[in-house]
Tab-separated table of C-alpha atoms in Angstrom:
chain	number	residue	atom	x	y	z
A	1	UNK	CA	-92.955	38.472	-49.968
A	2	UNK	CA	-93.563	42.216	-49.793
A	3	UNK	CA	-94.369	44.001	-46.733
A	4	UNK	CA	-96.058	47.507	-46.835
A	5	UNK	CA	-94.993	49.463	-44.368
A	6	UNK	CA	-97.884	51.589	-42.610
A	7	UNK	CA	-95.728	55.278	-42.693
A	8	UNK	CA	-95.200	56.575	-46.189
A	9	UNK	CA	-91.410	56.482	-46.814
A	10	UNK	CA	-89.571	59.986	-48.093
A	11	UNK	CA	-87.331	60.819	-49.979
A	12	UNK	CA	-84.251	60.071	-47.562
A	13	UNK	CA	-81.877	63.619	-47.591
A	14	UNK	CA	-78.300	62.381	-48.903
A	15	UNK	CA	-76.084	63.230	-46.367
A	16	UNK	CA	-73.618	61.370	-45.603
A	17	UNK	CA	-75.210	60.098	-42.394
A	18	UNK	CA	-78.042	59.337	-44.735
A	19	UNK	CA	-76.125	57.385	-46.562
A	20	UNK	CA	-74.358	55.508	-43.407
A	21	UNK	CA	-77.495	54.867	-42.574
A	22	UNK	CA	-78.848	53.512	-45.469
A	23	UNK	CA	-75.680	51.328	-45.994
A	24	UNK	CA	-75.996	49.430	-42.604
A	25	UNK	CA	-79.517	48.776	-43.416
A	26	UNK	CA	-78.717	47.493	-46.310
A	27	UNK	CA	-75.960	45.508	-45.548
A	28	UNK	CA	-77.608	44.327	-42.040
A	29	UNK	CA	-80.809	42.694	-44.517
A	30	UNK	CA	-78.263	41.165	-47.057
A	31	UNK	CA	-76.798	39.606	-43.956
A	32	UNK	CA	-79.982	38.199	-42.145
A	33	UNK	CA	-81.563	36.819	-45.845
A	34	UNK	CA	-78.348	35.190	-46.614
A	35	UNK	CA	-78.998	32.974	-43.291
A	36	UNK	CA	-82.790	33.275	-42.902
A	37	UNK	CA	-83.574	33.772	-46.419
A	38	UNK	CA	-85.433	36.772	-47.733
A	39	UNK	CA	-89.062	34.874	-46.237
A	40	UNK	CA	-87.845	34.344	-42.702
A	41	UNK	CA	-86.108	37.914	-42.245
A	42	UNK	CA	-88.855	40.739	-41.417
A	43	UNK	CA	-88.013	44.698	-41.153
A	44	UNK	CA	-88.777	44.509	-37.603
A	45	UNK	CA	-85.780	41.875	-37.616
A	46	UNK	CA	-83.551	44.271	-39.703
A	47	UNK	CA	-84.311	47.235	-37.858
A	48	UNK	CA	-83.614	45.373	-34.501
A	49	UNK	CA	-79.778	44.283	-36.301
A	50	UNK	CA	-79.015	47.262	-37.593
A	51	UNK	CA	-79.787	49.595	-34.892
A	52	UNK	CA	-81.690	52.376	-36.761
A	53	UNK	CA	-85.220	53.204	-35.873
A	54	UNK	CA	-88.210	52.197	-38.238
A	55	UNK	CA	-88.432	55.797	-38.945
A	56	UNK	CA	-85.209	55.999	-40.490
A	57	UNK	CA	-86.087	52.370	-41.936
A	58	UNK	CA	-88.689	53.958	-44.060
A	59	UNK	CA	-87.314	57.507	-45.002
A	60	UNK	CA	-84.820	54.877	-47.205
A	61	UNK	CA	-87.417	52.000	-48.404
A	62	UNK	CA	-90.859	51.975	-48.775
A	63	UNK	CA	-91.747	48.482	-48.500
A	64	UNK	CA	-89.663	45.275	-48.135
A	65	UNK	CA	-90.038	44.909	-51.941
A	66	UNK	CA	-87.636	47.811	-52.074
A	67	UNK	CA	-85.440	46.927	-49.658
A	68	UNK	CA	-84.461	43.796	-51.112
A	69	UNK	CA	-83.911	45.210	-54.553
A	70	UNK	CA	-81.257	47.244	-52.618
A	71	UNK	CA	-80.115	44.373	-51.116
A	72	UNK	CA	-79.526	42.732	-54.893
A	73	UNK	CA	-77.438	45.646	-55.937
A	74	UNK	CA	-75.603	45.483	-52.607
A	75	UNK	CA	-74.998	41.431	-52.691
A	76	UNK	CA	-74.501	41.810	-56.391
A	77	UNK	CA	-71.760	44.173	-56.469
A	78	UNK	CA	-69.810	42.325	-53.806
A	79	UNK	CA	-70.465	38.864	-55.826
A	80	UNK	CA	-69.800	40.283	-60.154
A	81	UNK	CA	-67.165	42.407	-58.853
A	82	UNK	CA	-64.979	40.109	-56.476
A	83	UNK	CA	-65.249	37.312	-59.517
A	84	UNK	CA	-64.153	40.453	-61.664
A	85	UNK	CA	-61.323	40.421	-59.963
A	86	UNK	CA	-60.305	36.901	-59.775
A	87	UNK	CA	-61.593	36.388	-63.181
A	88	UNK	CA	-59.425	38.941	-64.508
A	89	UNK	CA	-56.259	37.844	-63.652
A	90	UNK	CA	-56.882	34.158	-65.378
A	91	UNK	CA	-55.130	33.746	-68.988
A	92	UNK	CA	-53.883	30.068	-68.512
A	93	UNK	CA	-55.754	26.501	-67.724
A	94	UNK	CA	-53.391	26.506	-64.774
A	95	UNK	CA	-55.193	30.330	-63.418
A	96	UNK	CA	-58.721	28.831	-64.192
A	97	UNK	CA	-57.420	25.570	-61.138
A	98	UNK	CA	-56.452	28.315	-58.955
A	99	UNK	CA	-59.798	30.285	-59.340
A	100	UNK	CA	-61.521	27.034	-59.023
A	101	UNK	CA	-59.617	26.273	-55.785
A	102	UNK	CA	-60.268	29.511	-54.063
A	103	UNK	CA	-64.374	29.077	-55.154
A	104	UNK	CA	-64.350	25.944	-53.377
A	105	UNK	CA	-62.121	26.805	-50.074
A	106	UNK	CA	-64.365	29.997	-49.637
A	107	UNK	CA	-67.476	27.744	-50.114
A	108	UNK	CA	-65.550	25.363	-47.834
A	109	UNK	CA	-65.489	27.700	-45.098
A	110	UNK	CA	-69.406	27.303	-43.758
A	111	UNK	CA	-69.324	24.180	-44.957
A	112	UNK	CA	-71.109	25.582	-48.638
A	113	UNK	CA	-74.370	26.042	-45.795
A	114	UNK	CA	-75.879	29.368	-47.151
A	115	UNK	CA	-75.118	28.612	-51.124
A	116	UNK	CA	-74.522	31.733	-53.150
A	117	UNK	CA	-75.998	34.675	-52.282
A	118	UNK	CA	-77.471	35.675	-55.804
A	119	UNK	CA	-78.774	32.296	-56.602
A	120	UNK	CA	-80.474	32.286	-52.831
A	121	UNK	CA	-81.566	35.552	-53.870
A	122	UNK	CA	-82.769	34.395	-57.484
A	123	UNK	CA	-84.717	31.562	-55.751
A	124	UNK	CA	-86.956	33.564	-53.756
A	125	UNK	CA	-88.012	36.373	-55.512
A	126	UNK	CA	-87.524	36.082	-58.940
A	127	UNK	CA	-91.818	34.444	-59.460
A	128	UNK	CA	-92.832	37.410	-57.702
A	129	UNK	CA	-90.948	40.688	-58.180
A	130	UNK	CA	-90.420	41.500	-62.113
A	131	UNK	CA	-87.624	44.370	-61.868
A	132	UNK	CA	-85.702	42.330	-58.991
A	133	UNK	CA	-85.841	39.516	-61.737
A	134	UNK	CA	-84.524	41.850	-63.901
A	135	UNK	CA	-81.863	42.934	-61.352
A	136	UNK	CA	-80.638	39.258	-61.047
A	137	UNK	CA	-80.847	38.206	-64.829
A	138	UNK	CA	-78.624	41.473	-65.855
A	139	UNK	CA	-76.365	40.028	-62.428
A	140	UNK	CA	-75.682	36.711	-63.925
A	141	UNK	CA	-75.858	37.535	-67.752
A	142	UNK	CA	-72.461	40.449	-66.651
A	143	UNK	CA	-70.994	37.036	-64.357
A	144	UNK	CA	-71.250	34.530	-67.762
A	145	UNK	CA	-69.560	37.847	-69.676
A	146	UNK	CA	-66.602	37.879	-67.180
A	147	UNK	CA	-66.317	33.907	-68.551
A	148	UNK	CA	-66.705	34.731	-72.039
A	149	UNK	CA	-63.563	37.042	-71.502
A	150	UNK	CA	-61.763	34.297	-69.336
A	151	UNK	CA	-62.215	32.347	-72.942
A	152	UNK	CA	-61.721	34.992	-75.755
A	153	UNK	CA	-58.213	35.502	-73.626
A	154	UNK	CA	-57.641	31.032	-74.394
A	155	UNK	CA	-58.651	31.770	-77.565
A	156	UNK	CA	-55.944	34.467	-78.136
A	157	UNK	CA	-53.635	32.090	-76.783
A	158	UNK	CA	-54.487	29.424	-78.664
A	159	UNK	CA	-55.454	27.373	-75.843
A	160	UNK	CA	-59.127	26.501	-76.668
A	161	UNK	CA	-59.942	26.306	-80.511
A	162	UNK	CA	-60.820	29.829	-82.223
A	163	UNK	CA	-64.355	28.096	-83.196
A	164	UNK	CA	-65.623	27.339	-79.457
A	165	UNK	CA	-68.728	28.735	-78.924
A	166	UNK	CA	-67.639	30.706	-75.785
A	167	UNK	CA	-71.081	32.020	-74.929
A	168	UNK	CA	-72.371	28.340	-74.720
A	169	UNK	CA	-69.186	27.425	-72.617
A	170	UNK	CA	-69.185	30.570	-70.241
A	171	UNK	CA	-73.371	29.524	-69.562
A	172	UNK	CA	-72.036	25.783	-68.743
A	173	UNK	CA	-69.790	27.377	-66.176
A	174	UNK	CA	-72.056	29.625	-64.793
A	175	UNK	CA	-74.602	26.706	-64.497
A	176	UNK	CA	-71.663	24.541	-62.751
A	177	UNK	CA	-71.094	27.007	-60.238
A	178	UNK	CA	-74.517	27.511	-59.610
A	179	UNK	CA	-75.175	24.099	-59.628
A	180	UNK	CA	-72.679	23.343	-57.502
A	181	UNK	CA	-73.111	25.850	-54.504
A	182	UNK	CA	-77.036	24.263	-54.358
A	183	UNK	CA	-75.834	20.765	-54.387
A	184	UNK	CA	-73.288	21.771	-51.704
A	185	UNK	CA	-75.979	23.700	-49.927
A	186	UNK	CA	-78.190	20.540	-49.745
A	187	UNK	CA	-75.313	18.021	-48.718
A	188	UNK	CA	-73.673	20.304	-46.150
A	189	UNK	CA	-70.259	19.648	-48.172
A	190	UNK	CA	-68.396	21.159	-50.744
A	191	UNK	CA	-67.073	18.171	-52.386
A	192	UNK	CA	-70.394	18.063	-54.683
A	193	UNK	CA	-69.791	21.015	-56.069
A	194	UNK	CA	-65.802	20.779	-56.682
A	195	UNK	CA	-66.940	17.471	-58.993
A	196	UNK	CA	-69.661	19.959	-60.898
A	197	UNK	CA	-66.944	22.196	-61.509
A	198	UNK	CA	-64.870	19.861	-62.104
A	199	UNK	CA	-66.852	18.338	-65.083
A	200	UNK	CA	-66.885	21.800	-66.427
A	201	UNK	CA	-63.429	22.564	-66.722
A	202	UNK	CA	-63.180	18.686	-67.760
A	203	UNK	CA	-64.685	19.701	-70.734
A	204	UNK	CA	-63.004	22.792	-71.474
A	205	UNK	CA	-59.925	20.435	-71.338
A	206	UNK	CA	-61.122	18.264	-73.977
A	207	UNK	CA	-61.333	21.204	-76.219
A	208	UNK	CA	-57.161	21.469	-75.479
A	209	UNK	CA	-53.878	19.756	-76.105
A	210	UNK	CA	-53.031	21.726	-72.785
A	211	UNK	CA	-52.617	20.174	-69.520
A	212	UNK	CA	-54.869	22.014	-66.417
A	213	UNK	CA	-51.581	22.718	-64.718
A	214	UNK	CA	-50.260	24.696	-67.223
């Protein structure tokens, strides 16, 4: 997977066109591996997106390796923190159907073609590049805590028994969404990945007297 680069990257000066800069590249390569995947996209591809010369291309990254840790960070940040948000704002069985309906109407949009970004990510690199491994695992271990909250809060409202195991049941959803976007990856269709979610909060319902729209 990683490409040396032949020019010895530097330290890149943080200005803030440095930091533009850096952004766009970054963003550009998140963009082109979430459709080519991290194998089929090249720096000469990235620099050609983005517009920046390969000079600047190495003054931020010295290798692809690098690049595409950045490119974690980036992809990561925009997945943990936008289900932060949703996440957040779900204290009731009938907030956990609207959080599942917006998952699958955003996966709906392309048809659930490129799968999730992190797992894509986690696919490709994680047998070859120890810290972006790391990177990932710490990704999805903070995305099963934002669950474990969504849970303590049911708990609190006596909506799931005080003696769930909410670590095992935040994992089970984390697995069903993950699960999900690869089966609706592979099918070209979301609706395989609504019914592993589905299943999920299924289960979660058997744990309550509550009905899911309340």
């Amino acid at each position: 997977m990683e490409e040396i680069l032949t020019t010895a990257a530097q330290p890149a000066q943080r200005t803030a066109r440095g930091v533009q800069t850096r952004g766009r590249i970054v963003s550009t390569a998140a963009e082109l591996m979430r459709v080519r995947g991290v194998g089929g996209t090249t720096l000469d591809d990235i620099v050609r997106a983005s517009g920046v010369s390969k000079s600047q291309l190495y003054s931020h990254f010295a290798d692809k390796a690098a690049l595409v840790r950045a490119v974690i960070e980036y992809v990561g940040e925009r997945t943990v923190g936008g289900e932060r948000e949703r996440l957040g704002k779900v204290k009731s069985f009938a907030g956990l159907k609207r959080w599942r309906d917006g998952l699958i109407a955003n996966n709906a949009l392309e048809q659930g073609r490129y799968g999730c970004a992190l797992g894509s990510l986690a696919n490709e690199v994680s047998d070859h590049d120890v810290v972006a491994r790391a990177q990932l695992q710490a990704l999805f271990t903070t995305w099963g805590e934002l669950f474990e909250d969504v849970l303590r809060r049911f708990q609190s409202n006596e909506l799931i028994p005080a003696d769930a195991d909410v670590a095992q049941l935040a994992t089970g959803l984390v697995a069903a969404v993950q699960g999900g976007y690869l089966l609706a990856q592979t099918a070209g269709d979301v609706a395989p990945m609504a019914a592993a979610v589905d299943v999920s909060l299924a289960h979660l319902q058997l744990l309550s007297n509550t009905d899911l729209a309340h």
